[in-house]
Amino acid sequence: MPVRDIITLPDPKLRLVSKPIERVDDDLRRLIDDMLATMYEAPGIGLAAIQIAEPVRLLVVDAAPKEGPRAPMSLINPEIVWSSDERNTYEEGCLSIPEYYEEVERPASVRVRYIDRDGKAQEQLAEGLLATVVQHELDHLNGVLFIDYLSKLKRDRVIKKFAKIARRDDGKGRL
Ligand code: GNR
Ligand code: NI
């Protein structure tokens, strides 16, 4: 289960709209396992395939408490089929925007439809932190980042900081 490199701002791939997955096979399950290994190693609680430069509609999440057992989930071609009117605010971060955190408001609960790693259609109601992470990951599949919900001033400041880091180091955007 190789850990893969996570791409960071200002990599233009983060703005791609990822393509639907047409077949759930062993190659895809290997990609899922790489994503889970990469997410746990980071460590993070969610990861979209585009963050390891694979522009396909696939995400993994584990929003279980740190002390408890792992609860890995993989969602293929996920779609939000219902969102609550109730909103929730969480301080969000992103492995592709290292060490930057800001509060974002989103629907508190969502019902998500997806294909699981066995190729079976599933629906699940996500609430609390899981709802936030699923929406954050789904945004990645559409080239949307959490900084897009901030004021232009804050967003431009972050983008500028990461552009500067990329010029300074080897272009991989590491801090
Ligand atoms: O690890 C992550 N934590 C997190 C915290 C609050 C809201 C969203 C997230 S997702 C993030 C990992 C990531 O960048 N996924 O795309
Ligand atoms: Ni992210």
mmCIF file of C-alpha atoms and ligand atoms in Angstrom:
data_model
loop_
_atom_site.group_PDB
_atom_site.id
_atom_site.type_symbol
_atom_site.label_atom_id
_atom_site.label_comp_id
_atom_site.label_asym_id
_atom_site.label_seq_id
_atom_site.Cartn_x
_atom_site.Cartn_y
_atom_site.Cartn_z
ATOM 1 C CA MET A 1 0.000 0.000 0.000
ATOM 2 C CA PRO A 2 2.374 2.710 -1.180
ATOM 3 C CA VAL A 3 1.982 6.186 0.282
ATOM 4 C CA ARG A 4 1.765 8.663 -2.601
ATOM 5 C CA ASP A 5 2.798 12.328 -2.854
ATOM 6 C CA ILE A 6 0.060 14.863 -2.138
ATOM 7 C CA ILE A 7 -0.055 17.814 -4.551
ATOM 8 C CA THR A 8 -0.343 21.303 -3.034
ATOM 9 C CA LEU A 9 -1.173 24.857 -4.078
ATOM 10 C CA PRO A 10 -0.472 26.296 -6.632
ATOM 11 C CA ASP A 11 -0.608 23.003 -8.605
ATOM 12 C CA PRO A 12 -3.193 23.707 -11.360
ATOM 13 C CA LYS A 13 -4.391 20.068 -11.214
ATOM 14 C CA LEU A 14 -6.264 21.005 -8.018
ATOM 15 C CA ARG A 15 -8.662 22.979 -10.253
ATOM 16 C CA LEU A 16 -9.523 20.057 -12.575
ATOM 17 C CA VAL A 17 -13.025 18.584 -12.678
ATOM 18 C CA SER A 18 -12.452 14.860 -12.067
ATOM 19 C CA LYS A 19 -13.951 12.255 -14.419
ATOM 20 C CA PRO A 20 -16.551 9.641 -13.423
ATOM 21 C CA ILE A 21 -15.270 6.118 -12.783
ATOM 22 C CA GLU A 22 -16.607 3.542 -15.226
ATOM 23 C CA ARG A 23 -15.398 0.273 -13.683
ATOM 24 C CA VAL A 24 -14.789 -0.932 -10.135
ATOM 25 C CA ASP A 25 -11.896 -3.383 -10.509
ATOM 26 C CA ASP A 26 -8.697 -4.441 -8.745
ATOM 27 C CA ASP A 27 -6.767 -1.470 -10.188
ATOM 28 C CA LEU A 28 -9.308 0.874 -8.625
ATOM 29 C CA ARG A 29 -9.173 -0.996 -5.296
ATOM 30 C CA ARG A 30 -5.373 -0.614 -5.355
ATOM 31 C CA LEU A 31 -5.814 3.136 -5.876
ATOM 32 C CA ILE A 32 -8.270 3.238 -2.927
ATOM 33 C CA ASP A 33 -5.743 1.415 -0.721
ATOM 34 C CA ASP A 34 -2.983 3.863 -1.751
ATOM 35 C CA MET A 35 -5.282 6.776 -0.920
ATOM 36 C CA LEU A 36 -6.135 5.351 2.514
ATOM 37 C CA ALA A 37 -2.449 4.733 3.283
ATOM 38 C CA THR A 38 -1.621 8.280 2.128
ATOM 39 C CA MET A 39 -4.466 9.792 4.180
ATOM 40 C CA TYR A 40 -3.531 7.934 7.393
ATOM 41 C CA GLU A 41 0.140 8.745 6.992
ATOM 42 C CA ALA A 42 -0.444 12.487 6.395
ATOM 43 C CA PRO A 43 -2.404 12.313 8.754
ATOM 44 C CA GLY A 44 -5.788 13.463 7.477
ATOM 45 C CA ILE A 45 -9.446 12.509 7.787
ATOM 46 C CA GLY A 46 -10.277 12.657 4.077
ATOM 47 C CA LEU A 47 -8.562 12.576 0.692
ATOM 48 C CA ALA A 48 -9.782 13.075 -2.875
ATOM 49 C CA ALA A 49 -8.036 11.203 -5.728
ATOM 50 C CA ILE A 50 -6.977 14.460 -7.415
ATOM 51 C CA GLN A 51 -4.840 15.216 -4.347
ATOM 52 C CA ILE A 52 -2.558 12.383 -5.496
ATOM 53 C CA ALA A 53 -2.876 13.655 -9.092
ATOM 54 C CA GLU A 54 -5.533 11.117 -10.180
ATOM 55 C CA PRO A 55 -8.404 13.095 -11.762
ATOM 56 C CA VAL A 56 -11.173 10.562 -11.055
ATOM 57 C CA ARG A 57 -14.324 10.862 -8.933
ATOM 58 C CA LEU A 58 -13.135 8.957 -5.892
ATOM 59 C CA LEU A 59 -12.643 9.971 -2.262
ATOM 60 C CA VAL A 60 -11.767 8.301 1.026
ATOM 61 C CA VAL A 61 -12.742 9.453 4.526
ATOM 62 C CA ASP A 62 -12.311 8.342 8.120
ATOM 63 C CA ALA A 63 -13.996 10.744 10.528
ATOM 64 C CA ALA A 64 -13.957 8.311 13.487
ATOM 65 C CA PRO A 65 -12.529 9.531 16.828
ATOM 66 C CA LYS A 66 -8.717 9.233 16.972
ATOM 67 C CA GLU A 67 -8.796 6.883 19.988
ATOM 68 C CA GLY A 68 -11.298 4.410 18.501
ATOM 69 C CA PRO A 69 -10.918 1.817 15.750
ATOM 70 C CA ARG A 70 -10.388 2.971 12.170
ATOM 71 C CA ALA A 71 -13.507 3.498 10.033
ATOM 72 C CA PRO A 72 -12.234 3.799 6.452
ATOM 73 C CA MET A 73 -14.821 4.590 3.776
ATOM 74 C CA SER A 74 -14.311 4.873 0.030
ATOM 75 C CA LEU A 75 -16.864 6.663 -2.125
ATOM 76 C CA ILE A 76 -16.876 6.217 -5.908
ATOM 77 C CA ASN A 77 -18.793 8.732 -8.079
ATOM 78 C CA PRO A 78 -20.331 10.349 -4.962
ATOM 79 C CA GLU A 79 -23.303 12.708 -5.277
ATOM 80 C CA ILE A 80 -25.089 14.750 -2.641
ATOM 81 C CA VAL A 81 -28.787 13.983 -3.059
ATOM 82 C CA TRP A 82 -30.012 16.051 -0.089
ATOM 83 C CA SER A 83 -28.570 18.820 2.112
ATOM 84 C CA SER A 84 -30.060 20.152 5.360
ATOM 85 C CA ASP A 85 -31.113 23.781 5.675
ATOM 86 C CA GLU A 86 -29.355 23.711 9.030
ATOM 87 C CA ARG A 87 -25.741 24.938 8.749
ATOM 88 C CA ASN A 88 -22.642 24.080 10.709
ATOM 89 C CA THR A 89 -19.300 25.844 11.008
ATOM 90 C CA TYR A 90 -16.032 23.925 11.319
ATOM 91 C CA GLU A 91 -12.460 25.057 11.219
ATOM 92 C CA GLU A 92 -11.243 23.389 8.003
ATOM 93 C CA GLY A 93 -7.812 22.506 6.777
ATOM 94 C CA CYS A 94 -6.612 20.827 3.586
ATOM 95 C CA LEU A 95 -3.614 18.579 2.971
ATOM 96 C CA SER A 96 -3.151 20.461 -0.331
ATOM 97 C CA ILE A 97 -2.951 23.808 1.559
ATOM 98 C CA PRO A 98 -0.672 22.768 4.439
ATOM 99 C CA GLU A 99 -0.880 24.500 7.822
ATOM 100 C CA TYR A 100 -3.693 26.901 6.900
ATOM 101 C CA TYR A 101 -6.999 26.723 8.802
ATOM 102 C CA GLU A 102 -10.180 28.810 8.575
ATOM 103 C CA GLU A 103 -13.822 28.456 9.573
ATOM 104 C CA VAL A 104 -16.222 27.429 6.787
ATOM 105 C CA GLU A 105 -20.027 27.210 6.977
ATOM 106 C CA ARG A 106 -21.748 24.334 5.147
ATOM 107 C CA PRO A 107 -24.968 22.286 5.408
ATOM 108 C CA ALA A 108 -24.879 20.419 8.751
ATOM 109 C CA SER A 109 -26.107 17.104 7.233
ATOM 110 C CA VAL A 110 -26.037 15.630 3.744
ATOM 111 C CA ARG A 111 -27.329 12.427 2.169
ATOM 112 C CA VAL A 112 -24.698 11.058 -0.196
ATOM 113 C CA ARG A 113 -25.164 8.451 -2.921
ATOM 114 C CA TYR A 114 -22.079 6.578 -4.135
ATOM 115 C CA ILE A 115 -20.671 3.256 -5.329
ATOM 116 C CA ASP A 116 -18.640 1.273 -2.771
ATOM 117 C CA ARG A 117 -15.415 -0.698 -3.389
ATOM 118 C CA ASP A 118 -17.459 -3.805 -4.178
ATOM 119 C CA GLY A 119 -19.286 -1.933 -6.945
ATOM 120 C CA LYS A 120 -22.518 -1.734 -4.960
ATOM 121 C CA ALA A 121 -24.734 1.392 -4.923
ATOM 122 C CA GLN A 122 -25.007 2.931 -1.443
ATOM 123 C CA GLU A 123 -26.644 5.864 0.277
ATOM 124 C CA GLN A 124 -25.627 7.302 3.586
ATOM 125 C CA LEU A 125 -26.703 10.173 5.798
ATOM 126 C CA ALA A 126 -23.628 12.076 6.966
ATOM 127 C CA GLU A 127 -23.786 14.387 9.978
ATOM 128 C CA GLY A 128 -21.335 16.368 12.071
ATOM 129 C CA LEU A 129 -17.668 16.236 11.057
ATOM 130 C CA LEU A 130 -18.329 13.471 8.484
ATOM 131 C CA ALA A 131 -20.812 15.740 6.647
ATOM 132 C CA THR A 132 -18.229 18.522 6.487
ATOM 133 C CA VAL A 133 -15.435 16.250 5.272
ATOM 134 C CA VAL A 134 -17.604 14.589 2.603
ATOM 135 C CA GLN A 135 -18.555 18.029 1.256
ATOM 136 C CA HIS A 136 -14.930 19.225 1.381
ATOM 137 C CA GLU A 137 -13.832 16.103 -0.584
ATOM 138 C CA LEU A 138 -16.680 16.349 -3.091
ATOM 139 C CA ASP A 139 -15.624 19.941 -3.765
ATOM 140 C CA HIS A 140 -12.133 18.647 -4.677
ATOM 141 C CA LEU A 141 -13.718 16.458 -7.392
ATOM 142 C CA ASN A 142 -15.098 19.685 -8.902
ATOM 143 C CA GLY A 143 -11.861 21.665 -8.571
ATOM 144 C CA VAL A 144 -13.195 23.636 -5.588
ATOM 145 C CA LEU A 145 -11.061 24.349 -2.485
ATOM 146 C CA PHE A 146 -12.230 25.498 0.952
ATOM 147 C CA ILE A 147 -10.447 28.821 0.484
ATOM 148 C CA ASP A 148 -12.997 29.575 -2.263
ATOM 149 C CA TYR A 149 -15.536 30.173 0.534
ATOM 150 C CA LEU A 150 -13.383 32.820 2.240
ATOM 151 C CA SER A 151 -13.209 36.522 1.443
ATOM 152 C CA LYS A 152 -11.210 37.428 -1.669
ATOM 153 C CA LEU A 153 -8.703 39.154 0.589
ATOM 154 C CA LYS A 154 -8.004 36.009 2.621
ATOM 155 C CA ARG A 155 -8.019 33.731 -0.441
ATOM 156 C CA ASP A 156 -5.633 35.917 -2.414
ATOM 157 C CA ARG A 157 -3.323 36.125 0.594
ATOM 158 C CA VAL A 158 -3.105 32.297 0.856
ATOM 159 C CA ILE A 159 -2.641 31.801 -2.889
ATOM 160 C CA LYS A 160 0.129 34.402 -2.906
ATOM 161 C CA LYS A 161 1.896 32.767 0.038
ATOM 162 C CA PHE A 162 1.928 29.361 -1.669
ATOM 163 C CA ALA A 163 3.026 30.832 -5.017
ATOM 164 C CA LYS A 164 5.975 32.385 -3.176
ATOM 165 C CA ILE A 165 6.878 29.081 -1.486
ATOM 166 C CA ALA A 166 6.758 27.329 -4.881
ATOM 167 C CA ARG A 167 9.147 29.891 -6.377
ATOM 168 C CA ARG A 168 11.499 29.570 -3.430
ATOM 169 C CA ASP A 169 11.836 25.789 -3.133
ATOM 170 C CA ASP A 170 11.831 22.936 -5.639
ATOM 171 C CA GLY A 171 8.362 23.712 -6.932
ATOM 172 C CA LYS A 172 6.612 21.101 -4.872
ATOM 173 C CA GLY A 173 5.219 23.778 -2.582
ATOM 174 C CA ARG A 174 6.493 22.272 0.654
ATOM 175 C CA LEU A 175 6.847 24.577 3.629
HETATM 176 O O1 GNR B 1 -7.587 16.148 7.125
HETATM 177 C C1 GNR B 1 -8.467 16.978 6.854
HETATM 178 N N1 GNR B 1 -9.166 17.544 7.870
HETATM 179 C C2 GNR B 1 -10.298 18.338 7.670
HETATM 180 C C3 GNR B 1 -10.775 19.082 8.752
HETATM 181 C C4 GNR B 1 -11.905 19.861 8.614
HETATM 182 C C5 GNR B 1 -12.554 19.908 7.405
HETATM 183 C C6 GNR B 1 -12.091 19.191 6.322
HETATM 184 C C7 GNR B 1 -10.964 18.403 6.451
HETATM 185 S S1 GNR B 1 -10.409 17.466 5.109
HETATM 186 C C8 GNR B 1 -8.695 17.371 5.450
HETATM 187 C C9 GNR B 1 -7.971 16.468 4.457
HETATM 188 C C10 GNR B 1 -8.111 17.032 3.057
HETATM 189 O O2 GNR B 1 -7.505 17.979 2.642
HETATM 190 N N2 GNR B 1 -8.972 16.461 2.276
HETATM 191 O O3 GNR B 1 -9.193 16.919 1.040
HETATM 192 NI NI NI B 2 -8.692 19.021 1.058
#
